[in-house]
Amino acid sequence: MTDLEPIPIVGGTGALGAGLALRWARAGVPIAIGSRSAERAGEAAAKLRDAVPEAKVEGLPNEDAARRAEVVFLTVPFRAQSENLNNLREALRPGQILVDCTVPLAAAVSGKATRSLGVWQGSAAQQAEEMVPDGVTVVAALHTVGAPSLANPETTLDEDVLICGDRKADKARVARLIELIEGLRAVNAGPLEMARIVEQLTPMLISVNARYKTHAGIRLTGLPDADHWQ
Amino acid sequence: MTDLEPIPIVGGTGALGAGLALRWARAGVPIAIGSRSAERAGEAAAKLRDAVPEAKVEGLPNEDAARRAEVVFLTVPFRAQSENLNNLREALRPGQILVDCTVPLAAAVSGKATRSLGVWQGSAAQQAEEMVPDGVTVVAALHTVGAPSLANPETTLDEDVLICGDRKADKARVARLIELIEGLRAVNAGPLEMARIVEQLTPMLISVNARYKTHAGIRLTGLPDADHWQ
């Protein structure tokens, strides 16, 4: 990936996707906001340009956004994950990395956001891995970063992003993109199967947020200071 | 509970129990170390007095230790949890709080410590709740605090303890005891069912520890500074 490639955000009109787009745009990173509707993608791009006049942002149908770079972020609710992955089958190419941010909250079936659904494959990320075309690898990340924190330009981020995946080199590429957002540290949380645990942190944080009236994040203590991804 | 009551640690000769005993003893808190074997309990108490000469510590059979105060810590491996709870049935009294620290690691059945077992009730803590006598309440805590960190007197602790339970007053009592250990902050993580998630943090941290060659802990960011338990 060259520095000029945008970061595609499939589902970029949702709360998490829009929050990430805002943060990356403020960091000078070009963005391709994807949506099922080209019109809504365009509106989201225009809104982002209003918030960040220097933003390099395009609004595109999801499939077109996913073709714009090798590392593609999927930021849709669990309810829409399978449908989106089906729609991306023709768009994704071998060698691409799909960064799955999906959390199987019970809210997907009108349950509580403080509870989760069991996913047959073990995690939403492992479901994504089963669904992407051959040669596309899945990395799981960004489950614990609250959309309201990302969206509020006054909020100083200061938390970790736990990254799961089966190849360190893939995780490192994703980590570099995530760490372009000020205040986020990317931590290698292990193989993709560890998404079974990391995805569960979100309902726990949602529970804590309600109790403490805040937007909590996760930090691992005791990690060495050195660059984790060399 | 008066200030003179000791903290009973059932399974206090194990790594987590011994580490907690060391930290509480250094804080001047009296301890009742429990073990299946009175002899091993006595040896652990003697060893603790060697490390902390001013320690107020007794070594007792588990059942006797559990009778020494209202809040009892259970720090045994998952493999031994049910057996210990069976053995405690005659000892525990209504009004007591059992603090379950059990993590259902797959290591209990010779699997990996970076993987967990599914517990029918949802979590080890909920299994404990099913097994304690009527009137005894279960609070889950201390899953993410590493025994090696507790045991090493050179290690400065700086992490959170996520506490799950169905009554805030019970959790607050446990929180006060945990916060007697310097460097631990007790966070209200929600009802006991949330132990399904909190217990899973341990295999994730074990995975991180192997990767980063450290003893990682958990910290929630963004919480208010005020006393969480008033």
Coordinates of C-alpha atoms in Angstrom, one line a residue:
Chain A
M1 CA 0.0 0.0 0.0
T2 CA 1.3 3.4 -0.9
D3 CA 0.8 6.4 1.3
L4 CA -1.6 7.8 -1.2
E5 CA -4.1 5.0 -1.0
P6 CA -7.2 5.8 1.0
I7 CA -8.5 3.7 3.9
P8 CA -11.8 2.1 2.8
I9 CA -14.4 1.9 5.5
V10 CA -17.2 -0.4 4.6
G11 CA -20.2 0.7 6.6
G12 CA -18.5 4.1 7.0
T13 CA -21.8 5.9 7.5
G14 CA -22.4 4.1 10.8
A15 CA -21.3 5.4 14.2
L16 CA -18.0 3.5 14.4
G17 CA -17.1 4.0 10.8
A18 CA -17.9 7.7 10.8
G19 CA -15.9 8.2 14.0
L20 CA -12.9 6.5 12.5
A21 CA -13.2 8.5 9.3
L22 CA -13.2 11.7 11.4
R23 CA -10.1 10.7 13.3
W24 CA -8.2 9.6 10.2
A25 CA -9.2 12.7 8.3
R26 CA -8.0 14.9 11.1
A27 CA -4.7 13.0 10.8
G28 CA -4.5 13.7 7.1
V29 CA -5.2 10.2 6.0
P30 CA -7.3 9.8 2.9
I31 CA -10.6 7.9 3.4
A32 CA -13.1 6.0 1.2
I33 CA -16.4 6.0 3.0
G34 CA -18.5 3.0 1.9
S35 CA -22.2 2.6 2.2
R36 CA -24.8 0.4 0.5
S37 CA -26.2 3.6 -0.9
A38 CA -23.9 5.8 -3.0
E39 CA -26.0 8.7 -2.0
R40 CA -25.6 8.2 1.7
A41 CA -21.9 7.6 1.2
G42 CA -21.6 10.9 -0.6
E43 CA -23.6 12.7 2.1
A44 CA -21.3 11.3 4.8
A45 CA -18.2 12.4 2.8
A46 CA -19.7 15.9 2.5
K47 CA -20.4 16.0 6.2
L48 CA -16.8 14.9 6.9
R49 CA -15.5 17.7 4.7
D50 CA -17.7 20.1 6.6
A51 CA -16.0 19.0 9.9
V52 CA -12.5 18.7 8.5
P53 CA -12.2 21.0 5.5
E54 CA -8.8 19.6 4.4
A55 CA -10.2 16.0 4.5
K56 CA -9.3 13.8 1.6
V57 CA -12.5 11.8 1.5
E58 CA -14.7 10.1 -1.1
G59 CA -18.1 8.5 -0.6
L60 CA -18.6 5.3 -2.6
P61 CA -20.8 2.2 -2.7
N62 CA -19.2 -0.4 -0.4
E63 CA -17.9 -2.6 -3.2
D64 CA -16.1 0.3 -4.8
A65 CA -14.7 1.5 -1.5
A66 CA -13.4 -2.0 -0.8
R67 CA -11.4 -1.9 -4.1
R68 CA -9.5 1.3 -3.2
A69 CA -6.8 -0.3 -1.0
E70 CA -5.4 -3.5 0.3
V71 CA -6.6 -3.1 3.9
V72 CA -10.3 -2.7 4.2
F73 CA -12.2 -1.9 7.5
L74 CA -15.6 -3.5 8.0
T75 CA -17.6 -1.4 10.6
V76 CA -21.1 -2.6 10.3
P77 CA -23.4 -3.9 13.1
F78 CA -23.4 -7.7 13.6
R79 CA -26.9 -7.9 12.2
A80 CA -25.5 -6.7 8.8
Q81 CA -22.2 -8.4 8.8
S82 CA -23.1 -11.5 6.7
E83 CA -25.0 -9.5 4.2
N84 CA -22.1 -7.1 3.8
L85 CA -19.6 -9.9 3.4
N86 CA -21.8 -11.6 0.8
N87 CA -21.9 -8.3 -1.1
L88 CA -18.1 -7.9 -0.9
R89 CA -17.4 -11.3 -2.4
E90 CA -16.9 -10.0 -5.9
A91 CA -15.0 -6.9 -4.8
L92 CA -12.4 -8.4 -2.5
R93 CA -9.2 -9.7 -4.1
P94 CA -6.5 -12.1 -2.9
G95 CA -3.9 -10.4 -0.8
Q96 CA -6.4 -8.0 0.8
I97 CA -6.8 -7.8 4.6
L98 CA -10.3 -7.4 5.9
V99 CA -10.3 -5.7 9.3
D100 CA -13.5 -6.9 11.1
C101 CA -14.7 -4.7 13.8
T102 CA -18.0 -6.5 14.4
V103 CA -19.2 -7.3 17.9
P104 CA -22.0 -9.9 18.2
L105 CA -24.1 -7.9 20.6
A106 CA -27.4 -9.4 21.6
A107 CA -28.9 -6.1 20.5
A108 CA -28.7 -7.6 17.0
V109 CA -31.8 -9.7 17.9
S110 CA -33.3 -7.0 20.1
G111 CA -31.5 -8.2 23.2
K112 CA -29.4 -6.2 25.5
A113 CA -26.2 -4.5 24.4
T114 CA -24.6 -5.7 27.6
R115 CA -25.0 -9.3 26.4
S116 CA -23.6 -11.1 23.4
L117 CA -24.7 -13.8 21.0
G118 CA -22.8 -17.0 20.6
V119 CA -21.5 -17.3 17.1
W120 CA -21.1 -20.8 15.7
Q121 CA -17.6 -20.1 14.4
G122 CA -16.6 -18.7 17.8
S123 CA -16.5 -15.1 17.0
A124 CA -17.8 -12.6 14.4
A125 CA -14.3 -12.3 13.1
Q126 CA -14.1 -16.1 12.6
Q127 CA -17.4 -15.9 10.8
A128 CA -15.9 -13.2 8.6
E129 CA -12.9 -15.5 7.9
E130 CA -15.2 -18.2 6.7
M131 CA -17.0 -15.8 4.4
V132 CA -14.2 -13.9 2.7
P133 CA -12.8 -15.1 -0.7
D134 CA -9.8 -17.3 -0.7
G135 CA -6.6 -15.3 -0.2
V136 CA -8.2 -12.6 1.8
T137 CA -7.2 -12.6 5.4
V138 CA -9.2 -11.4 8.4
V139 CA -7.8 -9.3 11.2
A140 CA -10.1 -8.4 14.2
A141 CA -9.7 -5.0 15.8
L142 CA -11.3 -1.8 17.2
H143 CA -14.1 -3.5 19.1
T144 CA -13.5 -1.5 22.3
V145 CA -13.1 2.0 20.9
G146 CA -16.3 3.8 21.5
A147 CA -17.9 5.5 18.6
P148 CA -19.0 8.5 20.8
S149 CA -15.3 9.0 21.8
L150 CA -14.2 8.9 18.2
A151 CA -16.9 11.3 17.1
N152 CA -16.3 13.9 19.7
P153 CA -13.4 16.0 18.5
E154 CA -13.0 17.3 22.1
T155 CA -12.2 13.8 23.4
T156 CA -8.6 12.9 23.8
L157 CA -8.2 9.2 23.1
D158 CA -5.9 7.3 25.4
E159 CA -6.5 3.5 25.1
D160 CA -5.5 0.3 23.5
V161 CA -6.8 -1.5 20.5
L162 CA -6.5 -5.3 20.8
I163 CA -5.7 -6.9 17.5
C164 CA -6.3 -10.5 16.7
G165 CA -5.1 -12.4 13.6
D166 CA -3.1 -15.3 12.5
R167 CA -0.2 -13.5 10.9
K168 CA 1.9 -10.9 12.7
A169 CA 2.7 -9.1 9.4
D170 CA -1.0 -8.6 8.7
K171 CA -1.6 -7.4 12.2
A172 CA 1.3 -5.0 12.0
R173 CA -0.1 -3.4 8.8
V174 CA -3.4 -2.9 10.5
A175 CA -1.6 -1.6 13.6
R176 CA 0.2 1.0 11.6
L177 CA -3.1 2.3 10.3
I178 CA -4.8 2.3 13.7
E179 CA -1.9 4.1 15.3
L180 CA -2.3 6.9 12.8
I181 CA -5.1 7.9 15.1
E182 CA -3.6 9.9 18.0
G183 CA -4.1 8.2 21.4
L184 CA -4.6 4.7 20.1
R185 CA -2.0 2.0 20.9
A186 CA -2.3 -1.3 18.9
V187 CA -1.6 -4.4 21.0
N188 CA -1.1 -7.9 19.6
A189 CA -3.7 -9.9 21.4
G190 CA -3.0 -13.2 19.6
P191 CA -4.5 -15.4 16.9
L192 CA -7.8 -14.7 15.3
E193 CA -9.5 -17.2 17.6
M194 CA -8.8 -14.7 20.4
A195 CA -11.5 -12.5 18.9
R196 CA -13.8 -14.8 20.9
I197 CA -12.6 -12.9 23.9
V198 CA -11.8 -9.5 22.6
E199 CA -15.3 -9.1 21.0
Q200 CA -16.8 -9.7 24.4
L201 CA -15.1 -6.7 25.9
T202 CA -17.6 -4.4 24.2
P203 CA -20.7 -5.6 26.0
M204 CA -18.7 -5.4 29.3
L205 CA -17.6 -1.8 28.5
I206 CA -21.2 -0.9 27.5
S207 CA -22.3 -2.2 31.0
V208 CA -19.5 -0.2 32.7
N209 CA -20.4 2.9 30.6
A210 CA -24.0 2.8 31.8
R211 CA -22.9 2.4 35.4
Y212 CA -20.2 5.1 35.4
K213 CA -21.8 7.4 32.8
T214 CA -18.7 7.5 30.7
H215 CA -17.1 6.1 27.6
A216 CA -14.6 3.6 29.0
G217 CA -11.8 2.0 27.0
I218 CA -9.3 -0.8 27.6
R219 CA -5.6 -0.4 28.5
L220 CA -3.2 -3.3 29.1
T221 CA -0.8 -2.5 31.8
G222 CA 2.8 -3.9 32.1
L223 CA 3.6 -4.0 28.4
P224 CA 7.1 -2.9 27.3
D225 CA 7.4 0.6 25.9
A226 CA 9.1 -0.4 22.7
D227 CA 7.4 -0.5 19.4
H228 CA 5.2 -3.6 19.6
W229 CA 5.2 -4.3 15.9
Q230 CA 8.9 -4.4 14.8
Chain B
M1 CA -17.0 -7.5 59.7
T2 CA -14.7 -5.8 62.3
D3 CA -11.3 -4.6 61.4
L4 CA -9.9 -7.4 63.5
E5 CA -11.3 -10.2 61.3
P6 CA -8.8 -11.9 59.1
I7 CA -9.3 -12.4 55.4
P8 CA -9.9 -16.1 54.7
I9 CA -8.3 -17.4 51.5
V10 CA -9.5 -20.8 50.6
G11 CA -6.8 -22.4 48.5
G12 CA -4.4 -19.9 50.0
T13 CA -1.4 -22.2 49.3
G14 CA -1.8 -21.8 45.6
A15 CA -0.1 -19.2 43.5
L16 CA -2.9 -16.6 43.4
G17 CA -3.9 -17.2 47.1
A18 CA -0.3 -16.9 48.3
G19 CA 0.3 -13.8 46.3
L20 CA -2.8 -12.1 47.7
A21 CA -1.8 -13.2 51.2
L22 CA 1.6 -11.6 50.8
R23 CA 0.1 -8.3 49.6
W24 CA -2.5 -8.2 52.3
A25 CA 0.1 -9.1 55.0
R26 CA 2.4 -6.3 53.8
A27 CA -0.6 -4.0 54.1
G28 CA -1.1 -5.1 57.8
V29 CA -4.2 -7.1 57.1
P30 CA -4.7 -10.3 59.1
I31 CA -5.0 -13.4 56.9
A32 CA -6.4 -16.9 57.3
I33 CA -4.7 -19.2 54.8
G34 CA -6.8 -22.2 54.0
S35 CA -5.7 -25.5 52.5
R36 CA -7.1 -29.0 52.3
S37 CA -4.2 -29.9 54.4
A38 CA -3.7 -28.2 57.8
E39 CA -0.1 -29.0 57.5
R40 CA 0.4 -27.3 54.2
A41 CA -1.6 -24.3 55.5
G42 CA 0.7 -24.1 58.5
E43 CA 3.7 -24.2 56.2
A44 CA 2.3 -21.5 54.0
A45 CA 1.6 -19.3 57.1
A46 CA 5.2 -19.9 58.3
K47 CA 6.6 -19.0 54.9
L48 CA 4.6 -15.8 54.9
R49 CA 5.8 -14.8 58.3
D50 CA 9.4 -15.3 57.0
A51 CA 8.6 -12.9 54.2
V52 CA 6.7 -10.4 56.3
P53 CA 7.8 -10.8 59.9
E54 CA 4.9 -8.6 61.2
A55 CA 2.3 -10.7 59.3
K56 CA -0.8 -11.6 61.2
V57 CA -1.4 -15.0 59.6
E58 CA -2.9 -18.3 60.5
G59 CA -2.8 -21.5 58.5
L60 CA -6.0 -23.6 58.8
P61 CA -8.0 -26.3 57.0
N62 CA -10.2 -24.6 54.3
E63 CA -13.4 -25.1 56.3
D64 CA -12.0 -23.5 59.4
A65 CA -10.5 -20.6 57.4
A66 CA -13.9 -20.0 55.8
R67 CA -15.5 -19.6 59.2
R68 CA -13.1 -16.8 60.2
A69 CA -14.9 -13.9 58.5
E70 CA -17.9 -12.9 56.4
V71 CA -16.0 -12.4 53.2
V72 CA -14.2 -15.5 52.0
F73 CA -11.9 -15.6 48.9
L74 CA -11.8 -18.8 46.8
T75 CA -8.5 -18.9 44.9
V76 CA -8.3 -22.5 43.6
P77 CA -7.9 -23.7 40.0
F78 CA -11.0 -24.4 38.0
R79 CA -10.3 -28.1 38.2
A80 CA -10.7 -28.0 42.0
Q81 CA -13.5 -25.4 42.3
S82 CA -16.5 -27.8 42.6
E83 CA -14.7 -30.1 45.0
N84 CA -13.8 -27.1 47.2
L85 CA -17.3 -25.7 47.1
N86 CA -18.7 -29.1 48.1
N87 CA -16.3 -29.2 51.0
L88 CA -17.4 -25.7 52.1
R89 CA -21.1 -26.5 52.2
E90 CA -21.1 -27.1 55.9
A91 CA -18.8 -24.3 56.7
L92 CA -20.4 -21.4 54.9
R93 CA -23.2 -19.5 56.7
P94 CA -26.0 -17.3 55.4
G95 CA -24.8 -13.7 55.1
Q96 CA -21.3 -14.6 53.9
I97 CA -19.9 -13.5 50.6
L98 CA -17.8 -15.9 48.6
V99 CA -15.4 -14.1 46.3
D100 CA -14.8 -16.5 43.4
C101 CA -11.5 -15.9 41.5
T102 CA -11.8 -19.0 39.4
V103 CA -11.0 -18.9 35.7
P104 CA -12.2 -21.8 33.6
L105 CA -8.9 -22.2 31.6
A106 CA -8.7 -25.1 29.2
A107 CA -5.6 -26.1 31.2
A108 CA -8.0 -27.7 33.7
V109 CA -8.3 -30.5 31.2
S110 CA -4.8 -30.4 29.9
G111 CA -5.7 -27.8 27.2
K112 CA -4.0 -24.5 26.6
A113 CA -4.0 -21.7 29.2
T114 CA -4.8 -19.3 26.3
R115 CA -8.2 -21.0 25.8
S116 CA -11.1 -21.5 28.1
L117 CA -13.8 -24.1 28.8
G118 CA -17.5 -23.4 28.4
V119 CA -19.2 -23.6 31.7
W120 CA -22.8 -24.7 31.6
Q121 CA -23.9 -22.0 34.0
G122 CA -22.1 -19.4 31.9
S123 CA -19.1 -18.8 34.1
A124 CA -17.2 -20.4 37.0
A125 CA -18.7 -17.7 39.2
Q126 CA -22.2 -18.7 38.3
Q127 CA -21.3 -22.3 38.9
A128 CA -20.2 -21.2 42.3
E129 CA -23.4 -19.4 42.9
E130 CA -25.3 -22.6 42.1
M131 CA -23.2 -24.5 44.6
V132 CA -23.0 -22.2 47.7
P133 CA -25.6 -22.7 50.5
D134 CA -28.7 -20.5 50.5
G135 CA -28.0 -17.0 51.8
V136 CA -24.4 -17.0 50.7
T137 CA -23.8 -14.6 47.8
V138 CA -21.1 -14.9 45.2
V139 CA -19.0 -12.0 43.9
A140 CA -16.4 -12.6 41.1
A141 CA -13.1 -10.8 41.2
L142 CA -9.4 -10.8 40.8
H143 CA -9.2 -12.9 37.6
T144 CA -6.8 -10.6 35.8
V145 CA -4.3 -10.0 38.6
G146 CA -1.3 -12.2 37.9
A147 CA 0.0 -14.4 40.7
P148 CA 3.7 -13.7 39.7
S149 CA 3.0 -9.9 40.0
L150 CA 1.5 -10.4 43.4
A151 CA 4.3 -12.7 44.6
N152 CA 7.1 -10.4 43.5
P153 CA 7.6 -7.8 46.2
E154 CA 9.5 -5.7 43.8
T155 CA 6.5 -5.4 41.4
T156 CA 4.5 -2.2 41.8
L157 CA 0.9 -3.1 41.0
D158 CA -1.0 -0.6 38.8
E159 CA -4.1 -2.2 37.5
D160 CA -7.9 -2.7 37.8
V161 CA -9.8 -5.5 39.3
L162 CA -13.2 -6.0 37.6
I163 CA -15.8 -7.0 40.1
C164 CA -19.1 -8.8 39.1
G165 CA -22.0 -9.4 41.4
D166 CA -25.7 -8.9 41.7
R167 CA -25.7 -6.5 44.7
K168 CA -23.6 -3.3 44.8
A169 CA -23.3 -3.4 48.6
D170 CA -21.7 -6.8 48.4
K171 CA -19.3 -5.7 45.6
A172 CA -18.4 -2.6 47.6
R173 CA -17.4 -4.7 50.6
V174 CA -15.2 -6.8 48.4
A175 CA -13.8 -3.7 46.7
R176 CA -12.7 -2.3 50.0
L177 CA -10.7 -5.4 50.8
I178 CA -9.1 -5.6 47.4
E179 CA -8.2 -1.9 47.5
L180 CA -6.3 -2.5 50.7
I181 CA -3.7 -3.9 48.3
E182 CA -1.7 -0.9 47.0
G183 CA -2.0 -0.4 43.2
L184 CA -5.3 -2.2 42.7
R185 CA -8.4 -0.3 41.8
A186 CA -11.7 -2.1 42.0
V187 CA -14.2 -1.4 39.2
N188 CA -17.8 -2.4 39.2
A189 CA -18.1 -4.5 36.1
G190 CA -21.8 -5.3 36.5
P191 CA -24.0 -8.3 37.5
L192 CA -22.6 -11.7 38.2
E193 CA -23.4 -12.9 34.7
M194 CA -20.8 -10.5 33.5
A195 CA -18.2 -12.9 34.9
R196 CA -18.8 -14.8 31.6
I197 CA -16.7 -12.0 30.0
V198 CA -14.4 -11.0 32.8
E199 CA -13.2 -14.6 33.4
Q200 CA -12.2 -14.7 29.8
L201 CA -9.7 -11.9 30.2
T202 CA -7.3 -14.2 31.8
P203 CA -6.6 -16.5 28.9
M204 CA -6.3 -13.4 26.7
L205 CA -3.7 -11.9 29.1
I206 CA -1.9 -15.2 29.3
S207 CA -1.6 -15.1 25.5
V208 CA -0.4 -11.5 25.7
N209 CA 2.1 -12.3 28.4
A210 CA 3.7 -15.1 26.3
R211 CA 3.9 -12.7 23.3
Y212 CA 5.3 -9.7 25.2
K213 CA 7.2 -11.6 27.9
T214 CA 5.5 -9.7 30.7
H215 CA 2.7 -9.9 33.3
A216 CA 0.0 -7.7 31.8
G217 CA -3.0 -6.4 33.7
I218 CA -6.2 -4.6 32.8
R219 CA -7.0 -1.0 33.2
L220 CA -10.3 0.7 32.1
T221 CA -9.7 4.2 30.8
G222 CA -12.1 7.0 31.0
L223 CA -13.6 6.3 34.5
P224 CA -14.3 9.1 36.8
D225 CA -11.7 9.7 39.5
A226 CA -14.2 9.7 42.4
D227 CA -14.6 6.8 44.8
H228 CA -16.5 4.2 42.7
W229 CA -18.1 2.6 45.7
Q230 CA -19.8 5.3 47.6

